[in-house]
Each structure stands twice: as structure tokens, then as C-alpha cells.
Tab-separated table of C-alpha atoms in Angstrom:
chain	number	residue	atom	x	y	z
A	1057	MET	CA	-8.895	-40.872	-5.487
A	1058	LYS	CA	-6.909	-39.863	-3.056
A	1059	ALA	CA	-6.194	-35.915	-1.316
A	1060	VAL	CA	-3.509	-34.748	1.157
A	1061	VAL	CA	-4.704	-31.991	2.854
A	1062	VAL	CA	-2.404	-29.545	4.551
A	1063	GLY	CA	-4.017	-27.683	7.496
A	1064	ALA	CA	-6.742	-29.041	10.102
A	1065	GLY	CA	-8.280	-25.738	10.215
A	1066	ILE	CA	-11.719	-24.831	9.385
A	1067	ALA	CA	-10.954	-24.950	5.540
A	1068	GLY	CA	-8.781	-28.003	5.861
A	1069	LEU	CA	-11.215	-30.200	7.635
A	1070	VAL	CA	-14.535	-28.874	5.692
A	1071	VAL	CA	-12.694	-29.635	2.787
A	1072	ALA	CA	-11.840	-33.228	3.830
A	1073	ARG	CA	-15.294	-33.842	4.761
A	1074	GLN	CA	-16.591	-32.738	1.754
A	1075	LEU	CA	-14.133	-35.204	-0.241
A	1076	GLY	CA	-14.634	-37.910	2.068
A	1077	LEU	CA	-18.232	-37.610	1.209
A	1078	ALA	CA	-17.602	-37.564	-2.167
A	1079	GLY	CA	-15.634	-41.078	-1.943
A	1080	TRP	CA	-12.122	-39.759	-2.049
A	1081	ASP	CA	-9.764	-40.672	0.549
A	1082	VAL	CA	-8.193	-37.705	2.402
A	1083	GLU	CA	-5.237	-37.594	4.418
A	1084	VAL	CA	-5.310	-34.206	6.736
A	1085	LEU	CA	-1.562	-33.366	8.000
A	1086	GLU	CA	-1.482	-30.490	10.739
A	1087	LYS	CA	1.847	-29.386	12.259
A	1088	SER	CA	0.354	-28.617	15.515
A	1089	GLY	CA	0.295	-31.679	18.113
A	1090	ALA	CA	-3.508	-31.040	18.725
A	1091	PRO	CA	-6.478	-29.028	17.885
A	1092	ARG	CA	-5.650	-25.171	19.106
A	1093	PRO	CA	-7.162	-24.203	22.134
A	1094	ASP	CA	-7.153	-20.558	21.890
A	1095	GLY	CA	-8.440	-17.999	19.456
A	1096	TYR	CA	-10.359	-14.944	19.149
A	1097	MET	CA	-14.591	-14.627	18.320
A	1098	LEU	CA	-15.755	-13.987	15.047
A	1099	ASP	CA	-19.157	-13.170	13.620
A	1100	PHE	CA	-20.360	-16.084	11.377
A	1101	PHE	CA	-22.446	-14.721	8.495
A	1102	GLY	CA	-23.108	-14.148	4.840
A	1103	PRO	CA	-21.645	-17.332	2.347
A	1104	GLY	CA	-20.704	-19.770	4.533
A	1105	VAL	CA	-24.140	-19.760	6.715
A	1106	GLU	CA	-25.913	-20.799	3.261
A	1107	ALA	CA	-22.813	-23.515	2.455
A	1108	ALA	CA	-22.963	-24.732	6.145
A	1109	GLU	CA	-26.468	-25.037	6.145
A	1110	ARG	CA	-26.314	-26.897	2.259
A	1111	ILE	CA	-23.797	-29.319	3.817
A	1112	GLY	CA	-25.411	-30.344	7.208
A	1113	LEU	CA	-22.671	-28.468	9.472
A	1114	TYR	CA	-24.766	-25.298	10.508
A	1115	PRO	CA	-26.567	-27.447	13.300
A	1116	ARG	CA	-23.096	-28.001	14.834
A	1117	LEU	CA	-21.816	-24.240	14.509
A	1118	ALA	CA	-25.450	-23.361	16.179
A	1119	ALA	CA	-24.686	-25.482	18.932
A	1120	VAL	CA	-21.362	-23.828	20.020
A	1121	ALA	CA	-22.507	-20.362	19.176
A	1122	TYR	CA	-22.610	-17.330	21.926
A	1123	HIS	CA	-25.793	-15.106	22.382
A	1124	VAL	CA	-24.443	-11.576	22.168
A	1125	GLU	CA	-26.589	-8.676	22.680
A	1126	ALA	CA	-24.482	-5.676	21.613
A	1127	ALA	CA	-20.891	-4.569	20.925
A	1128	GLU	CA	-20.162	-1.636	23.708
A	1129	TYR	CA	-17.264	0.619	23.589
A	1130	VAL	CA	-16.180	1.814	26.694
A	1131	ASP	CA	-13.621	4.884	27.767
A	1132	ALA	CA	-10.819	4.396	30.646
A	1133	THR	CA	-13.438	4.729	33.437
A	1134	GLY	CA	-16.074	1.771	31.958
A	1135	ARG	CA	-18.322	4.227	30.662
A	1136	PRO	CA	-20.327	3.326	27.733
A	1137	THR	CA	-19.587	5.881	24.779
A	1138	SER	CA	-21.364	4.026	21.998
A	1139	SER	CA	-22.905	0.684	21.088
A	1140	LEU	CA	-23.926	-1.309	18.392
A	1141	ASN	CA	-27.383	-3.752	18.835
A	1142	TYR	CA	-26.620	-7.222	17.462
A	1143	ASP	CA	-29.974	-7.989	16.419
A	1144	GLN	CA	-30.076	-5.044	14.168
A	1145	PHE	CA	-26.765	-5.969	12.821
A	1146	ALA	CA	-27.924	-9.330	12.201
A	1147	ARG	CA	-30.812	-8.438	10.089
A	1148	LEU	CA	-28.715	-6.330	8.115
A	1149	ALA	CA	-26.023	-9.177	7.490
A	1150	GLY	CA	-28.882	-11.368	6.210
A	1151	GLY	CA	-30.800	-12.518	9.114
A	1152	LYS	CA	-28.643	-15.398	10.422
A	1153	VAL	CA	-25.275	-14.090	12.479
A	1154	LEU	CA	-23.740	-16.515	14.817
A	1155	SER	CA	-21.176	-15.383	17.415
A	1156	LEU	CA	-18.543	-18.564	17.106
A	1157	LEU	CA	-15.180	-19.055	19.118
A	1158	ARG	CA	-12.646	-19.764	16.149
A	1159	PRO	CA	-11.539	-23.025	18.136
A	1160	ASP	CA	-14.893	-24.440	18.418
A	1161	MET	CA	-15.712	-23.875	14.662
A	1162	GLU	CA	-12.638	-26.192	14.390
A	1163	ARG	CA	-14.121	-28.511	16.646
A	1164	ALA	CA	-17.369	-28.668	15.253
A	1165	ALA	CA	-15.867	-29.187	12.085
A	1166	LEU	CA	-13.224	-31.996	13.419
A	1167	ALA	CA	-16.646	-33.540	14.787
A	1168	ALA	CA	-18.271	-33.218	11.265
A	1169	LEU	CA	-15.784	-36.022	10.049
A	1170	ASP	CA	-17.702	-38.413	11.754
A	1171	ASP	CA	-20.104	-37.838	8.798
A	1172	VAL	CA	-17.842	-39.616	6.657
A	1173	PRO	CA	-17.504	-43.080	6.235
A	1174	SER	CA	-14.987	-44.919	8.733
A	1175	GLY	CA	-11.372	-44.901	7.081
A	1176	ARG	CA	-12.129	-42.418	4.535
A	1177	VAL	CA	-10.411	-39.550	6.331
A	1178	ARG	CA	-7.695	-39.703	8.505
A	1179	VAL	CA	-6.361	-36.917	10.463
A	1180	LEU	CA	-2.786	-36.558	11.939
A	1181	TYR	CA	-1.477	-34.131	14.337
A	1182	GLY	CA	2.195	-33.350	14.765
A	1183	ALA	CA	2.940	-34.133	11.393
A	1184	PRO	CA	4.600	-30.906	9.591
A	1185	VAL	CA	5.260	-31.023	6.255
A	1186	SER	CA	9.323	-31.056	5.489
A	1187	ARG	CA	9.077	-31.445	1.533
A	1188	LEU	CA	6.516	-31.581	-1.617
A	1189	TRP	CA	6.827	-32.111	-5.379
A	1190	SER	CA	5.164	-33.766	-8.133
A	1191	ASP	CA	5.329	-36.656	-10.636
A	1192	GLU	CA	3.754	-37.824	-13.457
A	1193	ASP	CA	1.750	-39.818	-10.732
A	1194	GLY	CA	0.692	-37.102	-8.765
A	1195	VAL	CA	1.968	-34.889	-5.440
A	1196	ARG	CA	4.178	-36.625	-3.169
A	1197	VAL	CA	4.373	-34.748	0.327
A	1198	ALA	CA	7.262	-35.777	2.691
A	1199	VAL	CA	6.051	-35.689	6.619
A	1200	GLY	CA	8.716	-34.167	8.979
A	1201	GLY	CA	10.389	-37.132	10.950
A	1202	SER	CA	13.513	-39.321	11.336
A	1203	PRO	CA	13.002	-40.913	8.854
A	1204	ASP	CA	10.373	-38.985	6.872
A	1205	VAL	CA	7.349	-40.668	5.919
A	1206	THR	CA	5.805	-39.922	2.367
A	1207	VAL	CA	2.354	-39.582	1.646
A	1208	ALA	CA	0.885	-39.841	-2.197
A	1209	ALA	CA	-1.877	-38.660	-3.517
A	1210	ASP	CA	-3.638	-37.155	-6.765
A	1211	VAL	CA	-4.232	-33.810	-5.476
A	1212	LEU	CA	-2.905	-31.435	-2.734
A	1213	VAL	CA	-5.214	-28.777	-0.698
A	1214	GLY	CA	-2.921	-26.321	0.848
A	1215	ALA	CA	-4.987	-24.940	3.692
A	1216	ASP	CA	-2.810	-24.018	6.290
A	1217	GLY	CA	-3.539	-20.461	7.061
A	1218	ILE	CA	-2.254	-17.129	6.164
A	1219	HIS	CA	1.585	-17.948	6.783
A	1220	SER	CA	1.087	-21.294	4.528
A	1221	ALA	CA	4.003	-23.814	3.786
A	1222	VAL	CA	2.403	-25.212	1.291
A	1223	ARG	CA	2.292	-21.974	-0.833
A	1224	ALA	CA	5.565	-20.885	-0.235
A	1225	ARG	CA	7.029	-24.233	-1.526
A	1226	VAL	CA	4.927	-24.563	-4.714
A	1227	PHE	CA	4.165	-20.409	-5.373
A	1228	GLY	CA	6.802	-18.709	-3.821
A	1229	PRO	CA	8.186	-16.635	-0.713
A	1230	GLU	CA	5.184	-15.184	1.404
A	1231	GLU	CA	6.643	-11.676	0.852
A	1232	GLY	CA	5.304	-11.604	-2.707
A	1233	TYR	CA	1.670	-12.200	-1.613
A	1234	LEU	CA	1.280	-10.987	2.052
A	1235	ARG	CA	-0.496	-7.442	1.857
A	1236	PRO	CA	-0.044	-5.985	5.876
A	1237	LEU	CA	-2.588	-3.608	6.892
A	1238	GLY	CA	-0.456	-1.804	9.327
A	1239	MET	CA	-1.833	-3.499	12.481
A	1240	ARG	CA	-1.185	-6.532	14.779
A	1241	ALA	CA	-3.578	-8.495	16.671
A	1242	ALA	CA	-3.146	-10.729	19.779
A	1243	ALA	CA	-5.778	-13.181	21.341
A	1244	PHE	CA	-5.797	-15.450	24.533
A	1245	ILE	CA	-7.930	-16.665	26.978
A	1246	VAL	CA	-7.945	-16.359	30.641
A	1247	THR	CA	-9.924	-17.531	33.775
A	1248	ASP	CA	-11.794	-14.732	35.674
A	1249	PRO	CA	-15.132	-15.654	37.416
A	1250	ALA	CA	-15.828	-11.683	38.186
A	1251	LEU	CA	-14.992	-10.660	35.164
A	1252	ASN	CA	-16.886	-13.404	33.222
A	1253	ALA	CA	-20.034	-12.383	35.415
A	1254	ARG	CA	-19.438	-8.778	34.847
A	1255	PHE	CA	-19.546	-8.805	30.805
A	1256	ARG	CA	-21.849	-11.427	29.915
A	1257	ASN	CA	-23.629	-11.404	26.702
A	1258	ARG	CA	-21.968	-8.525	25.233
A	1259	PHE	CA	-18.769	-7.448	23.149
A	1260	ILE	CA	-16.885	-4.876	25.209
A	1261	LEU	CA	-14.324	-2.995	23.073
A	1262	THR	CA	-12.350	0.398	24.573
A	1263	ASP	CA	-13.106	3.711	22.812
A	1264	SER	CA	-9.575	4.510	22.493
A	1265	ILE	CA	-6.725	5.757	19.712
A	1266	ASP	CA	-4.612	3.911	17.808
A	1267	ARG	CA	-5.033	0.663	19.904
A	1268	MET	CA	-8.235	-1.651	21.008
A	1269	ALA	CA	-8.708	-4.041	23.572
A	1270	GLY	CA	-11.989	-6.291	23.191
A	1271	LEU	CA	-13.172	-9.164	25.919
A	1272	TYR	CA	-16.183	-11.391	25.974
A	1273	SER	CA	-17.235	-13.865	28.360
A	1274	LEU	CA	-17.124	-17.521	27.538
A	1275	ARG	CA	-18.804	-20.532	29.057
A	1276	SER	CA	-17.650	-21.392	32.667
A	1277	ASP	CA	-15.676	-18.837	34.150
A	1278	GLU	CA	-13.140	-17.800	31.097
A	1279	VAL	CA	-13.185	-14.367	29.413
A	1280	ALA	CA	-11.455	-14.109	26.024
A	1281	ALA	CA	-9.399	-10.825	24.794
A	1282	PHE	CA	-8.620	-9.756	21.441
A	1283	MET	CA	-6.546	-6.793	21.012
A	1284	VAL	CA	-5.414	-4.929	18.281
A	1285	TYR	CA	-2.520	-2.289	17.790
A	1286	ARG	CA	-0.364	-0.233	15.044
A	1287	ASP	CA	2.260	-1.654	13.410
A	1288	ALA	CA	3.817	0.623	11.209
A	1289	THR	CA	6.080	-2.040	9.646
A	1290	GLY	CA	3.936	-5.007	9.249
A	1291	ALA	CA	6.862	-6.992	9.417
A	1292	PRO	CA	6.468	-10.534	10.855
A	1293	GLY	CA	9.313	-10.098	13.118
A	1294	HIS	CA	8.692	-6.604	13.892
A	1295	GLN	CA	9.053	-6.197	17.554
A	1296	ARG	CA	10.348	-9.705	18.414
A	1297	SER	CA	12.682	-8.436	20.948
A	1298	TRP	CA	10.255	-8.060	23.340
A	1299	ASN	CA	8.326	-10.998	24.676
A	1300	PRO	CA	4.734	-10.905	23.483
A	1301	ARG	CA	3.076	-10.814	27.062
A	1302	GLU	CA	5.322	-7.865	27.716
A	1303	ARG	CA	4.809	-5.737	24.501
A	1304	LEU	CA	0.831	-6.345	24.977
A	1305	ARG	CA	1.470	-5.109	28.888
A	1306	ARG	CA	3.061	-2.305	27.152
A	1307	GLU	CA	1.057	-1.439	24.323
A	1308	PHE	CA	-2.314	-1.707	26.584
A	1309	ALA	CA	-1.461	0.040	29.571
A	1310	GLY	CA	-3.553	2.278	30.638
A	1311	LEU	CA	-7.187	1.329	28.947
A	1312	GLY	CA	-8.842	0.479	32.356
A	1313	ASP	CA	-9.323	-2.088	35.348
A	1314	ALA	CA	-10.632	-4.639	32.907
A	1315	VAL	CA	-7.957	-4.590	30.203
A	1316	ASP	CA	-5.569	-4.452	33.177
A	1317	ARG	CA	-7.064	-7.622	34.892
A	1318	LEU	CA	-6.446	-9.230	31.416
A	1319	LEU	CA	-3.020	-8.464	30.638
A	1320	ASN	CA	-1.980	-9.564	34.321
A	1321	LEU	CA	-3.768	-13.041	33.577
A	1322	CYS	CA	-2.203	-13.172	29.815
A	1323	PRO	CA	-0.336	-16.561	29.108
A	1324	GLU	CA	3.438	-15.934	28.091
A	1325	HIS	CA	2.896	-16.835	24.401
A	1326	PRO	CA	-0.537	-15.192	23.538
A	1327	TYR	CA	-1.517	-15.213	19.689
A	1328	ASP	CA	0.192	-12.183	18.246
A	1329	ASP	CA	0.474	-11.685	14.485
A	1330	ILE	CA	0.255	-9.298	11.918
A	1331	VAL	CA	-3.413	-7.830	10.513
A	1332	ALA	CA	-2.702	-8.865	6.698
A	1333	GLN	CA	-4.053	-10.102	3.555
A	1334	ILE	CA	-2.818	-12.829	1.267
A	1335	VAL	CA	-3.180	-11.998	-2.732
A	1336	MET	CA	-2.219	-13.896	-5.531
A	1337	PRO	CA	-2.543	-13.908	-9.098
A	1338	GLY	CA	-3.344	-17.647	-9.139
A	1339	TRP	CA	-4.546	-20.165	-6.341
A	1340	GLN	CA	-3.852	-23.644	-8.282
A	1341	ARG	CA	-0.620	-24.975	-10.002
A	1342	GLY	CA	-0.803	-28.215	-11.309
A	1343	ARG	CA	-2.402	-30.609	-8.669
A	1344	THR	CA	-1.997	-28.128	-5.920
A	1345	VAL	CA	-4.592	-25.709	-5.002
A	1346	LEU	CA	-4.916	-23.508	-2.201
A	1347	VAL	CA	-8.023	-22.884	-0.195
A	1348	GLY	CA	-9.293	-20.379	2.892
A	1349	ASP	CA	-6.554	-18.223	3.985
A	1350	ALA	CA	-3.781	-19.740	2.294
A	1351	CYS	CA	-4.651	-17.886	-0.783
A	1352	GLY	CA	-7.084	-15.588	0.270
A	1353	ALA	CA	-7.123	-14.386	3.367
A	1354	VAL	CA	-9.453	-11.094	4.303
A	1355	SER	CA	-7.647	-9.941	7.478
A	1356	LEU	CA	-9.558	-10.942	10.781
A	1357	LEU	CA	-10.790	-7.398	10.927
A	1358	ALA	CA	-13.282	-8.014	8.117
A	1359	GLY	CA	-15.019	-10.528	10.193
A	1360	GLN	CA	-15.619	-12.987	7.145
A	1361	GLY	CA	-12.783	-15.584	7.866
A	1362	GLY	CA	-14.600	-18.382	8.803
A	1363	SER	CA	-17.244	-17.942	6.751
A	1364	LEU	CA	-15.331	-17.427	3.393
A	1365	ALA	CA	-13.376	-20.845	4.888
A	1366	ILE	CA	-16.665	-23.248	4.678
A	1367	ALA	CA	-18.301	-21.578	1.496
A	1368	GLY	CA	-14.889	-21.938	-0.087
A	1369	SER	CA	-14.071	-25.274	0.800
A	1370	ALA	CA	-17.500	-26.536	0.361
A	1371	LEU	CA	-17.480	-25.225	-3.323
A	1372	LEU	CA	-13.969	-27.072	-4.048
A	1373	GLY	CA	-15.720	-30.045	-2.648
A	1374	ASP	CA	-18.594	-29.742	-4.799
A	1375	ILE	CA	-16.514	-29.201	-7.837
A	1376	LEU	CA	-13.402	-31.460	-6.978
A	1377	GLY	CA	-15.644	-34.353	-5.420
A	1378	PRO	CA	-17.253	-36.115	-8.651
A	1379	VAL	CA	-13.824	-35.973	-10.407
A	1380	ALA	CA	-12.954	-39.332	-11.165
A	1381	SER	CA	-9.825	-39.524	-13.059
A	1382	PRO	CA	-6.372	-37.528	-12.438
A	1383	GLU	CA	-6.671	-36.084	-16.143
A	1384	ARG	CA	-9.731	-33.765	-15.020
A	1385	ILE	CA	-8.357	-32.572	-11.818
A	1386	SER	CA	-6.528	-29.424	-13.318
A	1387	SER	CA	-9.829	-28.110	-14.748
A	1388	ALA	CA	-11.694	-28.757	-11.753
A	1389	LEU	CA	-9.251	-26.579	-9.720
A	1390	THR	CA	-9.352	-24.089	-12.542
A	1391	GLU	CA	-13.222	-23.943	-12.397
A	1392	PHE	CA	-13.222	-23.394	-8.283
A	1393	GLU	CA	-10.784	-20.268	-8.614
A	1394	ARG	CA	-12.976	-19.028	-11.333
A	1395	ARG	CA	-16.172	-19.334	-9.263
A	1396	TRP	CA	-14.843	-18.459	-5.956
A	1397	ARG	CA	-12.292	-15.601	-6.632
A	1398	PRO	CA	-14.807	-12.724	-6.978
A	1399	MET	CA	-16.424	-13.649	-3.442
A	1400	VAL	CA	-12.881	-12.816	-2.293
A	1401	GLU	CA	-11.966	-10.270	-3.871
A	1402	GLU	CA	-15.182	-8.617	-2.646
A	1403	ALA	CA	-14.750	-9.555	0.988
A	1404	GLN	CA	-10.972	-8.480	0.867
A	1405	ALA	CA	-12.029	-5.198	-0.390
A	1406	ALA	CA	-14.378	-4.899	2.598
A	1407	GLY	CA	-11.665	-5.570	4.809
A	1408	ARG	CA	-9.537	-2.761	3.559
A	1409	ARG	CA	-12.383	-0.431	4.148
A	1410	THR	CA	-12.641	-1.714	7.458
A	1411	ALA	CA	-8.961	-1.426	8.254
A	1412	SER	CA	-8.886	2.073	7.202
A	1413	SER	CA	-10.942	3.059	10.167
A	1414	PHE	CA	-10.984	0.077	12.544
A	1415	LEU	CA	-8.253	1.987	14.667
A	1416	PRO	CA	-9.023	5.879	15.209
A	1417	ALA	CA	-5.685	7.718	14.507
A	1418	ASN	CA	-6.670	10.872	16.789
A	1419	ARG	CA	-9.691	12.564	19.064
A	1420	THR	CA	-11.438	13.554	15.638
A	1421	GLN	CA	-11.624	10.269	14.203
A	1422	ARG	CA	-12.810	8.798	17.549
A	1423	LEU	CA	-15.426	11.126	17.675
A	1424	LEU	CA	-16.622	10.497	14.060
A	1425	ARG	CA	-16.388	6.591	14.947
A	1426	ARG	CA	-18.598	7.415	18.091
A	1427	TRP	CA	-21.209	9.522	15.853
A	1428	ILE	CA	-21.136	6.736	13.430
A	1429	ILE	CA	-22.056	3.739	15.771
A	1430	ARG	CA	-24.897	5.957	17.281
A	1431	ALA	CA	-26.498	6.846	13.613
A	1432	SER	CA	-26.774	3.302	12.893
A	1433	ARG	CA	-29.656	3.013	14.575
A	1434	LEU	CA	-31.545	5.333	11.997
A	1435	PRO	CA	-33.268	3.896	8.962
A	1436	GLY	CA	-30.918	4.204	5.810
A	1437	ILE	CA	-27.784	5.004	7.895
A	1438	ASP	CA	-27.892	1.573	9.352
A	1439	ARG	CA	-27.832	0.179	5.753
A	1440	LEU	CA	-24.551	2.134	4.950
A	1441	VAL	CA	-22.427	1.468	8.139
A	1442	ALA	CA	-23.698	-2.474	7.673
A	1443	ARG	CA	-22.563	-2.100	3.855
A	1444	GLN	CA	-19.477	-0.676	5.215
A	1445	ILE	CA	-18.787	-3.684	7.413
A	1446	VAL	CA	-19.992	-6.754	5.508
A	1447	GLY	CA	-19.863	-5.587	1.603
A	1448	ARG	CA	-22.494	-6.822	-0.939
A	1449	ILE	CA	-24.024	-8.929	2.150
A	1450	ALA	CA	-25.952	-5.499	2.973
A	1451	LYS	CA	-28.293	-5.121	0.416
């Protein structure tokens, strides 16, 4: 049996590994020329932890995790206004929380392909999909180039993210499934030894209205920036007349010296995209299935995208891996969706709750957030706050 996986992100690499371990031949097609070097920090907890432990990926993730002591909100002068203790959050989120940079997660998943017998999984970078279609023998994927190279397989897995090309070609235009949450998010990494030393082991978040800048120290002398701001239209092309770097400098001016230094060092083309979810009535059609953000993006504000990518891909591997004949593929994909959809929908609900309060719209809402975070140290209140963030995980 053979699979084509489009997308060499976390979800695509994990499902490729699991199918390869089950004896499938797998081609992974990634349009980027190499693994992406930039990305944001995320908290890895919940279903992905259990799945990573079960499939043997957890040690690789733990090896690249960062130690975070607190998430600290500060005003424009750098004075702390409130903070969230990370040990407490980890306890309420099930006992295990890893702070991971998204590119590090991808590199760990890529390295884990070494567990698969040689030749089973092949990852091709710089391989954009130009066409795809189905026939009586399975699926066909044409890889862009001159001339096109066509790859034949028994099943196609679309793991190419929130702006999935596979989804657009098989299920229809993105507009039918994209649910903007009224914000944009940007992320980039800079080198600044002084800032790195100043904020080590802490997430620093600006206690600001309608926008929030976050930073955290990485290994060596690097600092990662994460910025969220209002985007009333939610349209992917909104404000594209501005250079992304200049747009961020305009939006985040006046939030303090640390943010100003980050903006001065910002690369010309940082990651900058809408904050949104993908909501679909069905994830599989024929021998094509979507996984990860391609079918169920929860939004990066939910904090569970990496966890769900690993857990969902591991489950798809569990169900599809034992399939030994093409006739059983469709029923296996249906079973995957039946079992995984409830978890995704719960995480999306948590993401919408988080989005509604993530950026205070006025001083009253900002003050309320401060009080809630400060009260999270109290027994009982801590569990309510955690449930707001992580959903059912906090019992």
C-alpha cells in the first residue's frame, strides 16, 4: 500500500512515520524548499502528550523543550501587572506541559522518520502540488515543474495547513470553511543577546488593548516574538498594501523598549496571517482525507494545534496502517473522522472562548483580565481559569 502526504509539517510527518512503521510506502510532498526555520512557541499538553508517549515521539520533544517559569504581563514601562505560574498551569492541564518552538517540533518529527525502515518514507521539499485527481486505481498527484512529475498512490493525506491546497482542490474554495476570529498574528525570531538574557525562562506579554506583543528567549542569543492584533475584516489579503514589517511597526509602536527593539530587528517578511479556524462538514472524500489544521484548525490562540496534530495523525496511522487492500480505505477514513471529530470540535470551542477575551477591547476588560489572572492562584478559581483555556483537559 502507498500513501501520498501533502505537507511536511507536524501532522504530515507524524502520519507518514506511522504509516511507514505499519509497512506502507509514503511520499511526503512539501512546497517549501526546506523545513521552516521560523515559528512561534506553543504549549504542548493534552491528547498529544499521550499520543507522543505511545508512539515513541515524546523523548524527542522533551529533549528540545524550553523551561518556562511564568507568563508575565507587563505595562509599557516594563512593570509587571500580573503573572501566571507555569507549574500550576501544567498541573491543571494534566501534569505534563512542554513549551516547544513549532520548528523544533517539526524537526523532532522529521528526525523520528529514522525509526522507519530505510526507503519506506521519502520527503521531498520544493515539491508543490499542481494537480490531483482520482481514478479507478487510486489517487494521482502532479508535482509542479517542467514537466510535471506524477505520483500514484492508494490514498492521499492532505496535511498542508490552514490554507490547504488539497482541501481547495478536493473539497472546494477556502472561503467555505475558513472562520476568522477577528485577529491577525505575526511571529519572527531575532538575535539580541541583551534581550535574551533579560527575559530568560519567562514569557513576557504586553498588558495592552487591542494588541499584544509577546517575547521569549531561545537558545544561543535569539529571541522569538509573537504578536496579535485586531483585524476586523478577517480577509487574508487585508492590509496587504503595507509591507508586513512596516505594518507590525505601525501596529505595535509604543509598547515599550523591548518591543521597539524587536520591531527594529524584524525581518522584511515575517509570518503574518489571520487567526482563524477551519470548520468542515466532512474530512474525507473517496480516498482523500485531511488531517491537522487542513480540516480542523483550532486557531493558534487555543494552544492545542501541535497537540492535536500529533494525536490526530497518530490515530489516523492506527486506523489506516493495518489496511491491506484499497477496498477498505474509505471505511477506515470514515472511522478516523468519527473518532477524532469530537476532540477537534471541543478544542475549537475552547479556542473560540479564548479568542473572545484574548485581546481586551478597553480598559475595563484589561482590568478584568488582570483580576482573573491574579485570582487564578486561588483554589477553585485556578481550575475555572484552566478550563477556560484548555477545555475538558482541566477536570
